[in-house]
mmCIF file of C-alpha atoms in Angstrom:
data_model
loop_
_atom_site.group_PDB
_atom_site.id
_atom_site.type_symbol
_atom_site.label_atom_id
_atom_site.label_comp_id
_atom_site.label_asym_id
_atom_site.label_seq_id
_atom_site.Cartn_x
_atom_site.Cartn_y
_atom_site.Cartn_z
ATOM 1 C CA MET A 3 -11.741 2.946 14.799
ATOM 2 C CA LYS A 4 -12.961 2.838 11.216
ATOM 3 C CA ILE A 5 -10.920 2.158 8.091
ATOM 4 C CA TYR A 6 -12.364 3.395 4.820
ATOM 5 C CA ASP A 7 -10.879 1.212 2.115
ATOM 6 C CA TRP A 8 -11.487 -1.205 -0.773
ATOM 7 C CA HIS A 9 -10.766 -4.819 0.085
ATOM 8 C CA THR A 10 -8.515 -5.671 -2.877
ATOM 9 C CA GLY A 11 -6.765 -2.311 -3.157
ATOM 10 C CA PRO A 12 -2.944 -2.363 -3.081
ATOM 11 C CA TYR A 13 -2.751 0.787 -0.951
ATOM 12 C CA PRO A 14 -5.348 -0.444 1.556
ATOM 13 C CA ALA A 15 -3.368 -3.697 1.696
ATOM 14 C CA ARG A 16 -0.538 -1.797 3.367
ATOM 15 C CA VAL A 17 -2.714 -0.756 6.306
ATOM 16 C CA ARG A 18 -4.419 -4.152 6.513
ATOM 17 C CA ILE A 19 -1.018 -5.826 6.816
ATOM 18 C CA ALA A 20 0.015 -3.348 9.509
ATOM 19 C CA LEU A 21 -3.210 -3.989 11.424
ATOM 20 C CA ALA A 22 -2.553 -7.724 11.381
ATOM 21 C CA GLU A 23 1.079 -7.324 12.395
ATOM 22 C CA LYS A 24 -0.023 -5.229 15.390
ATOM 23 C CA ASN A 25 -2.952 -7.507 16.302
ATOM 24 C CA LEU A 26 -5.405 -4.629 15.975
ATOM 25 C CA ARG A 27 -7.966 -6.190 13.661
ATOM 26 C CA SER A 28 -10.562 -6.572 16.438
ATOM 27 C CA ARG A 29 -10.482 -2.815 17.070
ATOM 28 C CA VAL A 30 -11.323 -1.805 13.500
ATOM 29 C CA GLN A 31 -14.502 -1.624 11.460
ATOM 30 C CA PHE A 32 -13.956 -1.580 7.689
ATOM 31 C CA VAL A 33 -16.158 0.698 5.603
ATOM 32 C CA SER A 34 -16.079 -0.227 1.930
ATOM 33 C CA VAL A 35 -15.581 2.585 -0.587
ATOM 34 C CA ASP A 36 -16.119 1.286 -4.126
ATOM 35 C CA LEU A 37 -13.258 2.508 -6.295
ATOM 36 C CA ARG A 38 -14.796 1.367 -9.574
ATOM 37 C CA LYS A 39 -17.925 3.383 -8.869
ATOM 38 C CA GLY A 40 -15.785 6.395 -8.066
ATOM 39 C CA GLU A 41 -17.065 6.659 -4.502
ATOM 40 C CA HIS A 42 -13.641 7.942 -3.417
ATOM 41 C CA LYS A 43 -14.170 11.028 -5.601
ATOM 42 C CA THR A 44 -17.593 11.997 -4.283
ATOM 43 C CA PRO A 45 -18.047 15.198 -2.238
ATOM 44 C CA ALA A 46 -18.923 13.109 0.827
ATOM 45 C CA PHE A 47 -15.643 11.212 0.710
ATOM 46 C CA LEU A 48 -13.557 14.234 -0.293
ATOM 47 C CA ALA A 49 -14.788 15.853 2.906
ATOM 48 C CA LYS A 50 -12.972 13.071 4.747
ATOM 49 C CA ASN A 51 -9.858 13.045 2.566
ATOM 50 C CA TYR A 52 -9.061 15.984 0.318
ATOM 51 C CA SER A 53 -6.807 13.784 -1.833
ATOM 52 C CA GLY A 54 -9.636 11.398 -2.677
ATOM 53 C CA THR A 55 -7.516 8.345 -1.983
ATOM 54 C CA LEU A 56 -7.794 5.230 0.153
ATOM 55 C CA PRO A 57 -7.362 4.199 2.900
ATOM 56 C CA VAL A 58 -8.484 6.641 5.575
ATOM 57 C CA LEU A 59 -8.488 5.984 9.314
ATOM 58 C CA GLU A 60 -11.235 7.591 11.404
ATOM 59 C CA LEU A 61 -10.737 7.671 15.167
ATOM 60 C CA GLU A 62 -13.505 7.605 17.729
ATOM 61 C CA ASP A 63 -13.202 11.351 18.306
ATOM 62 C CA GLY A 64 -13.678 12.010 14.589
ATOM 63 C CA THR A 65 -10.028 12.607 13.770
ATOM 64 C CA LEU A 66 -9.219 11.548 10.197
ATOM 65 C CA ILE A 67 -5.787 10.263 9.209
ATOM 66 C CA ALA A 68 -5.023 9.607 5.554
ATOM 67 C CA GLU A 69 -1.831 8.346 3.819
ATOM 68 C CA CYS A 70 -0.605 4.821 4.486
ATOM 69 C CA THR A 71 2.629 5.919 6.122
ATOM 70 C CA ALA A 72 0.829 8.203 8.571
ATOM 71 C CA ILE A 73 -1.802 5.580 9.400
ATOM 72 C CA THR A 74 0.864 2.934 9.962
ATOM 73 C CA GLU A 75 2.831 5.308 12.192
ATOM 74 C CA TYR A 76 -0.273 5.893 14.312
ATOM 75 C CA LEU A 77 -1.176 2.208 14.584
ATOM 76 C CA ASP A 78 2.383 1.177 15.328
ATOM 77 C CA ASN A 79 2.671 3.530 18.273
ATOM 78 C CA LEU A 80 -0.642 2.792 19.976
ATOM 79 C CA ASP A 81 0.945 0.271 22.318
ATOM 80 C CA GLY A 82 4.158 2.237 22.868
ATOM 81 C CA GLU A 83 6.142 -0.591 21.285
ATOM 82 C CA PRO A 84 6.731 0.315 17.648
ATOM 83 C CA THR A 85 7.735 -2.696 15.577
ATOM 84 C CA LEU A 86 7.053 -1.445 12.050
ATOM 85 C CA THR A 87 8.292 2.143 11.991
ATOM 86 C CA GLY A 88 11.455 1.907 14.047
ATOM 87 C CA ARG A 89 12.483 2.074 17.687
ATOM 88 C CA THR A 90 15.707 4.074 17.445
ATOM 89 C CA ALA A 91 16.452 7.222 15.468
ATOM 90 C CA ARG A 92 18.594 5.160 13.074
ATOM 91 C CA GLU A 93 15.876 2.576 12.501
ATOM 92 C CA LYS A 94 13.238 5.253 11.942
ATOM 93 C CA GLY A 95 15.425 7.051 9.428
ATOM 94 C CA LEU A 96 16.224 3.921 7.430
ATOM 95 C CA ILE A 97 12.655 2.609 7.458
ATOM 96 C CA HIS A 98 11.115 5.883 6.339
ATOM 97 C CA MET A 99 13.785 6.347 3.665
ATOM 98 C CA MET A 100 13.238 2.886 2.206
ATOM 99 C CA SER A 101 9.463 3.138 2.448
ATOM 100 C CA LYS A 102 9.542 6.406 0.520
ATOM 101 C CA ARG A 103 11.795 4.855 -2.112
ATOM 102 C CA ALA A 104 9.396 1.944 -2.420
ATOM 103 C CA GLU A 105 6.575 4.404 -3.058
ATOM 104 C CA LEU A 106 8.475 6.485 -5.586
ATOM 105 C CA GLU A 107 10.280 3.743 -7.468
ATOM 106 C CA LEU A 108 7.690 0.961 -7.415
ATOM 107 C CA LEU A 109 4.210 1.397 -5.939
ATOM 108 C CA ASP A 110 3.345 4.877 -7.209
ATOM 109 C CA ALA A 111 4.931 4.118 -10.580
ATOM 110 C CA ILE A 112 2.744 1.037 -10.995
ATOM 111 C CA SER A 113 -0.257 3.128 -9.954
ATOM 112 C CA VAL A 114 0.452 5.683 -12.685
ATOM 113 C CA TYR A 115 0.739 2.866 -15.215
ATOM 114 C CA PHE A 116 -2.648 1.540 -14.077
ATOM 115 C CA HIS A 117 -4.394 4.894 -14.305
ATOM 116 C CA HIS A 118 -2.823 6.033 -17.590
ATOM 117 C CA ALA A 119 -1.934 3.014 -19.743
ATOM 118 C CA THR A 120 -4.735 0.579 -18.868
ATOM 119 C CA PRO A 121 -8.518 1.068 -18.612
ATOM 120 C CA GLY A 122 -7.882 1.805 -14.950
ATOM 121 C CA LEU A 123 -11.052 2.406 -12.970
ATOM 122 C CA GLY A 124 -13.092 3.136 -16.071
ATOM 123 C CA PRO A 125 -14.155 6.228 -18.008
ATOM 124 C CA HIS A 126 -16.177 7.731 -15.175
ATOM 125 C CA VAL A 127 -13.073 7.897 -12.964
ATOM 126 C CA GLU A 128 -10.189 8.172 -15.434
ATOM 127 C CA ILE A 129 -10.964 11.644 -16.772
ATOM 128 C CA TYR A 130 -7.504 12.128 -18.306
ATOM 129 C CA GLN A 131 -5.016 9.500 -19.483
ATOM 130 C CA ASN A 132 -1.549 9.743 -21.022
ATOM 131 C CA ALA A 133 -0.561 6.265 -22.178
ATOM 132 C CA GLU A 134 3.033 7.197 -22.993
ATOM 133 C CA TRP A 135 3.559 8.475 -19.452
ATOM 134 C CA GLY A 136 1.918 5.345 -18.087
ATOM 135 C CA PHE A 137 4.242 3.012 -19.964
ATOM 136 C CA ARG A 138 7.257 5.039 -18.866
ATOM 137 C CA GLN A 139 6.167 4.606 -15.273
ATOM 138 C CA ARG A 140 5.689 0.870 -15.785
ATOM 139 C CA ASP A 141 9.303 0.694 -16.947
ATOM 140 C CA LYS A 142 10.343 2.764 -13.930
ATOM 141 C CA ALA A 143 8.620 0.244 -11.668
ATOM 142 C CA VAL A 144 10.562 -2.595 -13.272
ATOM 143 C CA ARG A 145 13.787 -0.678 -12.648
ATOM 144 C CA GLY A 146 12.603 -0.309 -9.057
ATOM 145 C CA MET A 147 12.253 -4.094 -8.840
ATOM 146 C CA HIS A 148 15.895 -4.400 -9.872
ATOM 147 C CA TYR A 149 16.859 -1.867 -7.194
ATOM 148 C CA PHE A 150 15.088 -3.760 -4.424
ATOM 149 C CA ASN A 151 16.500 -7.012 -5.721
ATOM 150 C CA GLY A 152 19.931 -5.555 -5.097
ATOM 151 C CA ILE A 153 18.944 -4.461 -1.593
ATOM 152 C CA LEU A 154 17.517 -7.872 -0.720
ATOM 153 C CA SER A 155 20.544 -9.665 -2.089
ATOM 154 C CA GLY A 156 22.455 -8.418 0.924
ATOM 155 C CA GLN A 157 19.917 -8.355 3.766
ATOM 156 C CA PRO A 158 16.749 -10.201 4.791
ATOM 157 C CA PHE A 159 14.393 -7.228 4.814
ATOM 158 C CA VAL A 160 14.076 -3.977 2.918
ATOM 159 C CA ALA A 161 15.354 -1.710 5.707
ATOM 160 C CA GLY A 162 17.686 -4.156 7.422
ATOM 161 C CA GLU A 163 17.334 -7.123 9.735
ATOM 162 C CA THR A 164 13.655 -6.906 10.714
ATOM 163 C CA PHE A 165 10.281 -6.713 8.972
ATOM 164 C CA SER A 166 9.043 -3.133 8.789
ATOM 165 C CA MET A 167 6.806 -0.622 7.075
ATOM 166 C CA ALA A 168 9.318 -0.521 4.225
ATOM 167 C CA ASP A 169 8.664 -4.198 3.499
ATOM 168 C CA ILE A 170 4.925 -3.549 3.580
ATOM 169 C CA THR A 171 5.301 -0.796 0.986
ATOM 170 C CA VAL A 172 7.261 -3.038 -1.388
ATOM 171 C CA ILE A 173 4.667 -5.768 -0.857
ATOM 172 C CA GLY A 174 1.969 -3.268 -1.832
ATOM 173 C CA GLY A 175 3.852 -2.465 -5.011
ATOM 174 C CA LEU A 176 4.226 -6.112 -5.939
ATOM 175 C CA ILE A 177 0.560 -6.817 -5.176
ATOM 176 C CA PHE A 178 -0.335 -4.044 -7.636
ATOM 177 C CA ALA A 179 2.146 -5.386 -10.191
ATOM 178 C CA ASP A 180 0.612 -8.852 -9.869
ATOM 179 C CA LEU A 181 -2.861 -7.457 -10.502
ATOM 180 C CA LEU A 182 -1.614 -5.775 -13.678
ATOM 181 C CA LYS A 183 0.453 -8.769 -14.798
ATOM 182 C CA VAL A 184 3.752 -6.896 -14.539
ATOM 183 C CA PRO A 185 6.043 -9.720 -13.375
ATOM 184 C CA VAL A 186 9.161 -9.459 -11.288
ATOM 185 C CA PRO A 187 11.973 -10.101 -13.789
ATOM 186 C CA ALA A 188 13.366 -13.633 -13.685
ATOM 187 C CA GLU A 189 16.838 -12.316 -12.949
ATOM 188 C CA CYS A 190 15.607 -10.612 -9.762
ATOM 189 C CA GLU A 191 15.990 -13.850 -7.809
ATOM 190 C CA ALA A 192 16.426 -12.278 -4.385
ATOM 191 C CA LEU A 193 13.278 -10.181 -4.762
ATOM 192 C CA ARG A 194 11.291 -13.127 -6.087
ATOM 193 C CA ASN A 195 12.353 -15.343 -3.179
ATOM 194 C CA TRP A 196 11.684 -12.607 -0.650
ATOM 195 C CA TYR A 197 8.214 -11.951 -2.081
ATOM 196 C CA ALA A 198 7.346 -15.650 -1.960
ATOM 197 C CA ALA A 199 8.287 -15.657 1.717
ATOM 198 C CA MET A 200 6.249 -12.504 2.352
ATOM 199 C CA GLN A 201 3.175 -13.998 0.662
ATOM 200 C CA ALA A 202 3.323 -16.845 3.175
ATOM 201 C CA ARG A 203 3.339 -14.395 6.084
ATOM 202 C CA PRO A 204 -0.080 -14.537 7.835
ATOM 203 C CA SER A 205 -0.575 -10.764 7.795
ATOM 204 C CA VAL A 206 -0.103 -10.735 4.022
ATOM 205 C CA ARG A 207 -1.892 -13.972 3.227
ATOM 206 C CA ASN A 208 -5.029 -13.047 5.177
ATOM 207 C CA ARG A 209 -5.276 -9.361 4.297
ATOM 208 C CA ILE A 210 -8.468 -9.781 2.240
ATOM 209 C CA ALA A 211 -10.045 -12.472 4.396
ATOM 210 C CA MET A 212 -9.904 -10.153 7.412
ATOM 211 C CA SER A 213 -12.438 -7.858 5.821
ATOM 212 C CA GLU A 214 -15.993 -7.651 7.079
ATOM 213 C CA PRO A 215 -16.925 -4.430 5.283
ATOM 214 C CA VAL A 216 -20.062 -2.474 5.851
ATOM 215 C CA ARG A 217 -21.747 -0.326 3.255
ATOM 216 C CA ALA A 218 -22.347 2.660 5.466
ATOM 217 C CA PRO A 219 -22.967 6.276 4.461
ATOM 218 C CA LEU A 220 -19.704 8.188 4.233
#
C-alpha cells in the first residue's frame, strides 16, 4: 500500500496514528506530496483525488481511497478486528458521530482559519482568502474545544470508554491548533489533561518519525 501525504500535516497525522495503532506501518510506503509547493493541486495529483486533499491511500490493485475517515475504516477492518471504528452497531454510531463533530467543530474550523486568516500555504496555493470568515472559524474551533472539554469531563475518551477514531480526529484538530498557536483555553482542564495523555501515546508521539517518504512521480 502507498500513502500519499505530507509528514507534518494534521490530516495525514490521523491516518499515521491509525496505522500505528493497527501495527500496519511495515505494509505502507509513504509518498511525499509537498503542500507548500501546491503539489496536491496539480493535474497529476487531482487525477488521484478529485478533492485535491491529503492523505490518499493507494492499494496494490490501484484502488484509491481518500478522506481520513474512509481510510481509517479500511485499515481498521483489514484484520477483521476493528478497534478504532467500532465493533457493535452502537459503538460504530457513537464513534462516527463524534468523529464527524470533531471535524466540523474543531479540525475543519481550524483549517479554514489557516487558509483564510493566516498566510496559509502561500500565494500560489491560497488563491482566495476571507480573513473575517477565517477568524470566525478560529472562534468556532475554540468553542469546539469547550464542547470536547465537557465530553471528556465525564468519560476517558471522546466516544466512550475506549480509544477510537473519534479521539484521533480531535488529536488532529489540536495538532493543527498547536501549529497555529491557538491554545486550548486554560479552563478546559479535562481536554488539556486528555491531550497531554494522548501526546504520550506511542502512535501519536511517533507519527512523524515513522515517515520514510519517497519523492516519486504521482
